[in-house]
Coordinates of N, CA and C in Angstrom, one line a residue:
M1 N 7.5 4.6 -6.9 CA 6.7 3.5 -6.3 C 5.6 3.8 -5.7
P2 N 4.3 3.5 -5.7 CA 3.1 3.8 -5.2 C 3.4 3.2 -3.8
P3 N 3.1 3.9 -2.4 CA 3.1 3.4 -1.5 C 2.8 2.0 -0.7
N4 N 1.5 1.9 -1.4 CA 0.9 0.2 -1.2 C 0.6 -0.3 -2.5
P5 N 1.8 -0.6 -3.6 CA 1.3 -1.1 -4.8 C 0.8 -2.4 -4.3
P6 N -0.4 -2.9 -5.8 CA -1.4 -4.0 -5.7 C -0.8 -5.1 -5.4
A7 N 0.7 -5.2 -6.2 CA 1.0 -6.6 -6.3 C 2.8 -6.2 -5.7
E8 N 3.3 -7.0 -5.2 CA 4.7 -7.1 -4.9 C 5.3 -8.2 -4.7
I9 N 6.6 -8.5 -5.1 CA 7.2 -9.2 -5.0 C 8.6 -8.9 -3.9
R10 N 8.7 -9.8 -3.1 CA 9.9 -9.4 -1.9 C 10.9 -10.7 -2.2
L11 N 12.0 -10.2 -2.4 CA 13.4 -11.3 -2.6 C 14.1 -11.2 -1.3
A12 N 14.5 -12.1 -1.2 CA 15.3 -12.6 0.3 C 16.4 -13.5 -0.4
Y13 N 17.7 -13.7 0.5 CA 18.6 -14.7 0.1 C 18.5 -15.9 1.4
S14 N 18.3 -16.8 0.9 CA 18.4 -18.1 1.8 C 19.5 -18.9 1.5
R15 N 20.4 -19.3 2.6 CA 21.3 -20.3 2.5 C 20.9 -21.5 2.2
A16 N 19.8 -22.2 2.0 CA 19.5 -23.2 2.0 C 18.7 -23.2 0.3
A17 N 18.1 -22.1 0.1 CA 17.3 -22.1 -1.3 C 17.7 -21.3 -2.4
G18 N 18.8 -20.5 -1.9 CA 19.0 -19.3 -2.6 C 18.2 -18.2 -2.5
L19 N 18.1 -17.7 -3.9 CA 17.6 -16.1 -3.9 C 15.7 -16.9 -3.9
V20 N 14.7 -16.1 -2.9 CA 13.4 -16.6 -2.7 C 12.8 -15.7 -2.7
A21 N 11.4 -15.4 -3.1 CA 10.6 -14.5 -3.8 C 9.3 -15.0 -3.1
I22 N 8.6 -13.9 -2.6 CA 7.1 -14.1 -2.0 C 6.5 -13.1 -2.6
A23 N 5.1 -13.4 -3.0 CA 4.2 -12.7 -3.6 C 3.2 -12.1 -2.7
H24 N 3.2 -10.7 -2.6 CA 1.9 -10.2 -1.7 C 1.4 -9.3 -2.2
G25 N 0.4 -8.7 -1.5 CA -0.7 -7.3 -1.9 C -1.8 -7.8 -2.3
E26 N -2.8 -6.8 -2.6 CA -4.2 -6.9 -2.7 C -4.2 -7.6 -4.0
Q27 N -3.5 -7.6 -5.3 CA -3.2 -8.4 -6.2 C -2.2 -9.5 -6.3
Y28 N -2.0 -10.1 -5.3 CA -0.6 -11.0 -5.3 C -0.3 -12.0 -6.2
R29 N -1.9 -12.4 -7.1 CA -1.8 -13.2 -7.9 C -1.0 -12.8 -9.4
W30 N -1.4 -11.2 -9.8 CA -0.2 -10.7 -10.6 C 1.3 -10.9 -10.6
A31 N 1.5 -10.7 -9.2 CA 3.1 -11.2 -8.8 C 3.5 -12.7 -9.1
N32 N 2.5 -13.6 -8.4 CA 2.5 -15.0 -8.7 C 2.7 -15.7 -10.2
T33 N 1.9 -14.9 -11.1 CA 2.3 -15.2 -12.6 C 3.9 -14.7 -13.3
A34 N 4.0 -13.6 -12.8 CA 5.3 -12.9 -13.0 C 6.2 -13.8 -13.0
L35 N 6.5 -14.4 -11.5 CA 7.6 -15.2 -11.0 C 6.9 -16.7 -11.8
E36 N 6.2 -17.3 -12.1 CA 6.1 -18.2 -12.4 C 6.4 -18.1 -14.5
Q37 N 6.4 -17.4 -14.9 CA 6.8 -16.8 -15.9 C 8.3 -16.5 -16.3
A38 N 8.8 -16.0 -15.2 CA 10.2 -16.1 -15.3 C 10.7 -17.5 -14.9
G39 N 10.3 -18.6 -14.6 CA 10.6 -19.9 -14.3 C 11.0 -19.9 -12.9
F40 N 10.5 -19.5 -11.8 CA 10.7 -19.5 -10.7 C 9.7 -21.0 -10.2
T41 N 10.4 -21.5 -9.0 CA 9.5 -22.6 -8.7 C 9.0 -22.4 -7.5
K42 N 7.5 -22.6 -7.2 CA 6.9 -22.6 -6.4 C 7.4 -23.8 -5.1
R43 N 7.3 -23.4 -4.3 CA 8.2 -24.4 -3.0 C 6.8 -24.7 -2.2
D44 N 7.0 -25.6 -1.1 CA 5.8 -26.2 -0.5 C 5.1 -25.0 0.3
D45 N 6.2 -24.0 1.1 CA 5.7 -23.0 1.6 C 4.7 -22.0 1.2
G46 N 4.9 -22.0 -0.4 CA 4.2 -20.9 -1.1 C 5.0 -20.2 -1.5
S47 N 6.2 -19.9 -0.8 CA 7.2 -18.7 -1.9 C 7.9 -19.6 -3.3
Y48 N 8.5 -19.1 -3.9 CA 9.5 -19.4 -5.1 C 10.6 -19.0 -5.0
S49 N 11.3 -19.8 -5.5 CA 13.3 -20.1 -5.7 C 13.1 -19.7 -7.0
T50 N 14.6 -19.5 -7.2 CA 15.0 -19.5 -8.7 C 15.5 -20.5 -9.5
P51 N 15.6 -20.6 -10.5 CA 15.0 -21.3 -11.7 C 16.6 -22.0 -11.6
G52 N 17.6 -21.6 -11.0 CA 19.1 -22.3 -10.7 C 19.9 -21.7 -10.4
P53 N 21.1 -21.8 -10.3 CA 22.1 -21.3 -9.6 C 22.2 -19.9 -9.8
D54 N 22.0 -19.2 -11.1 CA 22.5 -17.9 -11.6 C 21.3 -16.8 -11.5
V55 N 21.3 -16.4 -10.0 CA 20.6 -15.3 -9.3 C 20.5 -14.3 -10.3
R56 N 21.2 -13.4 -10.8 CA 21.4 -12.6 -11.6 C 20.4 -12.4 -12.9
A57 N 20.5 -13.6 -13.7 CA 19.9 -14.2 -15.0 C 18.5 -14.2 -14.5
A58 N 18.1 -14.7 -13.3 CA 16.7 -15.0 -12.7 C 16.1 -13.5 -12.5
A59 N 16.7 -12.8 -11.9 CA 16.4 -11.6 -11.6 C 16.0 -10.6 -12.6
A60 N 17.2 -10.5 -13.4 CA 16.9 -9.9 -14.9 C 15.6 -10.3 -15.9
K61 N 15.3 -11.4 -15.8 CA 14.4 -12.0 -16.3 C 12.9 -11.8 -15.7
L62 N 13.1 -11.4 -14.4 CA 11.9 -11.2 -13.8 C 11.5 -10.0 -13.6
L63 N 12.3 -9.1 -13.4 CA 11.9 -7.4 -13.5 C 11.1 -7.0 -14.8
P64 N 11.2 -7.4 -15.9 CA 10.5 -6.7 -17.2 C 8.9 -7.7 -16.9
L65 N 9.0 -8.6 -16.2 CA 7.7 -9.7 -16.1 C 7.0 -9.1 -15.2
A66 N 7.5 -8.6 -14.4 CA 7.0 -8.1 -12.9 C 6.3 -7.1 -13.4
Q67 N 7.2 -6.3 -14.2 CA 6.5 -4.8 -14.6 C 5.3 -4.9 -15.5
R68 N 5.2 -5.9 -16.2 CA 4.1 -6.3 -17.0 C 2.5 -6.5 -16.3
H69 N 3.3 -6.8 -15.5 CA 2.4 -7.7 -14.9 C 1.7 -6.6 -13.3
H70 N 1.9 -5.6 -13.5 CA 1.8 -4.3 -12.6 C 2.2 -4.7 -11.1
A71 N 3.6 -5.5 -10.6 CA 4.0 -5.8 -9.6 C 5.3 -5.2 -9.2
T72 N 5.5 -4.6 -8.1 CA 7.2 -3.8 -7.7 C 8.0 -5.2 -7.5
V73 N 9.0 -4.8 -7.4 CA 10.0 -5.8 -7.0 C 11.0 -5.3 -5.8
G74 N 11.1 -5.8 -4.5 CA 11.8 -5.0 -3.8 C 12.5 -6.6 -3.0
V75 N 13.7 -6.0 -2.3 CA 14.9 -6.6 -2.2 C 15.1 -6.7 -0.2
S76 N 14.4 -7.8 0.4 CA 14.6 -7.5 1.5 C 16.0 -7.4 2.5
P77 N 16.1 -6.5 3.4 CA 17.0 -6.1 3.9 C 17.6 -7.7 4.6
R78 N 16.7 -8.4 5.3 CA 16.8 -9.4 6.0 C 17.1 -10.6 5.3
P79 N 17.5 -11.8 5.9 CA 18.0 -13.3 5.6 C 16.4 -13.5 5.2
F80 N 15.9 -14.5 4.5 CA 14.6 -15.5 4.2 C 14.6 -15.6 5.4
L81 N 13.1 -15.6 6.3 CA 12.7 -15.6 7.5 C 12.4 -17.4 8.0
G82 N 12.6 -18.1 6.6 CA 12.7 -19.3 6.8 C 13.9 -20.1 7.8
D83 N 15.0 -19.5 7.3 CA 16.6 -19.7 7.8 C 16.5 -19.0 9.0
I84 N 15.8 -18.0 9.4 CA 15.9 -17.4 10.8 C 15.1 -18.5 11.8
A85 N 13.9 -18.5 11.5 CA 13.1 -19.5 12.2 C 13.9 -21.1 12.3
D86 N 14.2 -21.8 11.2 CA 15.1 -22.9 11.5 C 16.3 -22.7 12.6
R87 N 17.0 -21.5 12.6 CA 18.3 -21.4 13.5 C 17.6 -21.4 14.7
I88 N 16.4 -20.3 15.0 CA 16.1 -20.4 16.5 C 15.7 -22.1 16.7
A89 N 15.1 -22.6 16.2 CA 14.4 -23.9 16.5 C 15.4 -24.6 16.6
A90 N 16.4 -24.6 16.4 CA 17.7 -25.5 16.3 C 18.3 -25.2 17.9
R91 N 18.1 -24.0 18.1 CA 18.8 -23.3 19.2 C 17.8 -23.8 20.5
L92 N 16.7 -23.7 20.7 CA 15.5 -24.3 21.4 C 16.0 -25.7 22.2
P93 N 15.7 -25.7 23.4 CA 15.9 -26.9 24.2 C 14.7 -28.2 23.9
G94 N 14.9 -29.1 23.4 CA 14.2 -30.2 23.2 C 14.1 -30.2 21.5
T95 N 13.1 -30.6 21.2 CA 12.9 -31.2 19.4 C 12.1 -30.0 18.9
W96 N 12.4 -29.1 18.4 CA 11.2 -27.8 17.8 C 11.5 -28.2 16.2
T97 N 10.4 -27.6 15.6 CA 10.2 -27.6 14.0 C 9.8 -25.8 14.2
A98 N 10.3 -25.7 12.7 CA 9.8 -24.1 12.2 C 9.2 -24.6 10.9
Q99 N 7.9 -23.5 10.6 CA 7.4 -23.7 9.4 C 6.8 -22.4 8.4
V100 N 7.3 -21.7 7.7 CA 7.1 -20.6 7.1 C 5.6 -20.8 6.4
E101 N 4.8 -19.8 6.6 CA 3.4 -19.5 6.3 C 3.3 -18.3 5.5
I102 N 2.7 -17.9 4.2 CA 2.7 -17.0 3.4 C 1.4 -16.6 3.5
Y103 N 1.3 -15.0 3.9 CA 0.2 -14.4 4.0 C 0.1 -13.1 3.1
A104 N -0.3 -13.9 1.7 CA -0.2 -13.0 0.4 C -1.1 -11.4 0.4
H105 N -2.5 -11.6 1.3 CA -3.0 -10.5 0.8 C -3.0 -9.7 2.4
P106 N -3.1 -8.5 2.3 CA -2.8 -7.7 3.6 C -4.1 -8.0 4.6
V107 N -5.3 -8.0 4.0 CA -6.3 -8.1 5.0 C -5.9 -9.8 6.2
W108 N -5.0 -10.8 5.3 CA -4.5 -12.2 6.0 C -3.6 -11.5 7.2
Q109 N -2.8 -10.4 7.0 CA -1.5 -10.0 7.9 C -2.1 -9.4 9.0
G110 N -3.2 -8.5 8.8 CA -3.5 -7.6 9.9 C -4.1 -8.2 11.5
D111 N -4.7 -9.5 11.2 CA -4.9 -10.0 12.4 C -3.7 -10.7 13.3
L112 N -2.5 -10.8 13.0 CA -1.0 -11.4 13.2 C -0.7 -10.1 14.1
L113 N -0.7 -8.8 14.0 CA 0.0 -7.9 14.9 C 0.3 -8.4 16.4
P114 N -0.5 -8.5 17.0 CA -0.5 -9.0 18.2 C 0.3 -10.0 18.8
W115 N 0.5 -10.9 17.8 CA 1.6 -12.1 17.9 C 2.9 -11.7 17.5
L116 N 3.3 -10.7 17.2 CA 4.3 -10.5 16.7 C 5.7 -10.1 18.0
W117 N 6.8 -11.0 17.7 CA 8.1 -10.6 18.3 C 8.5 -9.1 17.9
D118 N 8.7 -8.7 16.5 CA 8.9 -7.8 15.6 C 8.3 -7.0 14.9
G119 N 7.0 -6.5 14.9 CA 6.0 -6.2 14.3 C 6.4 -4.7 13.4
G120 N 8.1 -4.4 13.5 CA 8.5 -3.0 12.7 C 7.9 -3.0 11.3
E121 N 7.8 -3.9 10.6 CA 7.5 -3.9 9.1 C 5.8 -3.4 9.2
L122 N 5.3 -4.2 10.3 CA 3.7 -4.0 9.9 C 3.2 -2.8 10.2
V123 N 3.9 -2.4 11.9 CA 3.7 -1.0 12.3 C 4.0 -0.1 11.2
L124 N 4.7 0.1 10.6 CA 4.9 0.8 9.8 C 4.3 0.9 8.3
G125 N 3.2 0.0 8.3 CA 2.5 -0.1 7.2 C 2.8 -1.1 6.2
R126 N 4.0 -1.5 6.3 CA 4.3 -2.3 5.3 C 4.2 -3.7 5.7
G127 N 3.2 -4.2 5.3 CA 2.7 -5.7 5.8 C 3.8 -7.0 5.2
G128 N 4.3 -7.6 6.3 CA 4.9 -8.6 6.1 C 4.2 -9.6 5.6
P129 N 4.6 -10.3 4.5 CA 4.3 -11.3 3.9 C 4.2 -12.7 4.3
A130 N 5.0 -12.9 5.3 CA 5.2 -14.3 5.5 C 5.4 -14.4 7.1
G131 N 5.3 -15.6 7.7 CA 5.3 -15.7 9.2 C 5.8 -17.0 9.7
A132 N 6.6 -17.1 10.4 CA 7.1 -18.3 10.9 C 6.6 -18.9 12.0
I133 N 5.9 -20.2 12.4 CA 5.6 -20.8 12.9 C 6.2 -22.0 13.9
R134 N 6.7 -21.5 15.3 CA 7.1 -22.5 15.6 C 6.1 -23.8 16.4
G135 N 7.0 -25.1 16.6 CA 6.1 -26.1 17.1 C 7.0 -27.0 18.0
D136 N 6.3 -27.7 19.0 CA 7.3 -28.5 19.9 C 6.7 -29.9 19.0
A137 N 7.9 -30.4 18.1 CA 8.0 -31.7 17.7 C 7.1 -33.0 18.5
H138 N 7.2 -32.8 19.4 CA 6.4 -33.6 20.1 C 4.8 -33.7 20.3
Q139 N 4.2 -32.6 19.8 CA 2.7 -32.4 20.0 C 1.9 -33.1 19.2

């Protein structure tokens, strides 16, 4: 795998949505195409979810399509960011919300580094394709 492939798909597990996929890289649209052809459903936040409960079948269908569209597929060692953000918001005093934003192109990710709590993947040169924004529900 090249150090920075032009198109990548990062898979993560979500308790709420099952297998979630995020397309990113300079040619992230190639990864979007592979996900759509594999039957993944685009979610409101820009990520994709599996087309049913059979995660293995969805992944098996995705892999050859991703390869055809020059996209690599990786599995995140962390749960889906949206689940983490929701858990943090639920534990804050008052009423808070969390929203995932997708930063598919690496250029869109660079400006965020100073705002990160954990910049591990960005600092290591592996841009994070998503971020979670928290907000006070009363604003």
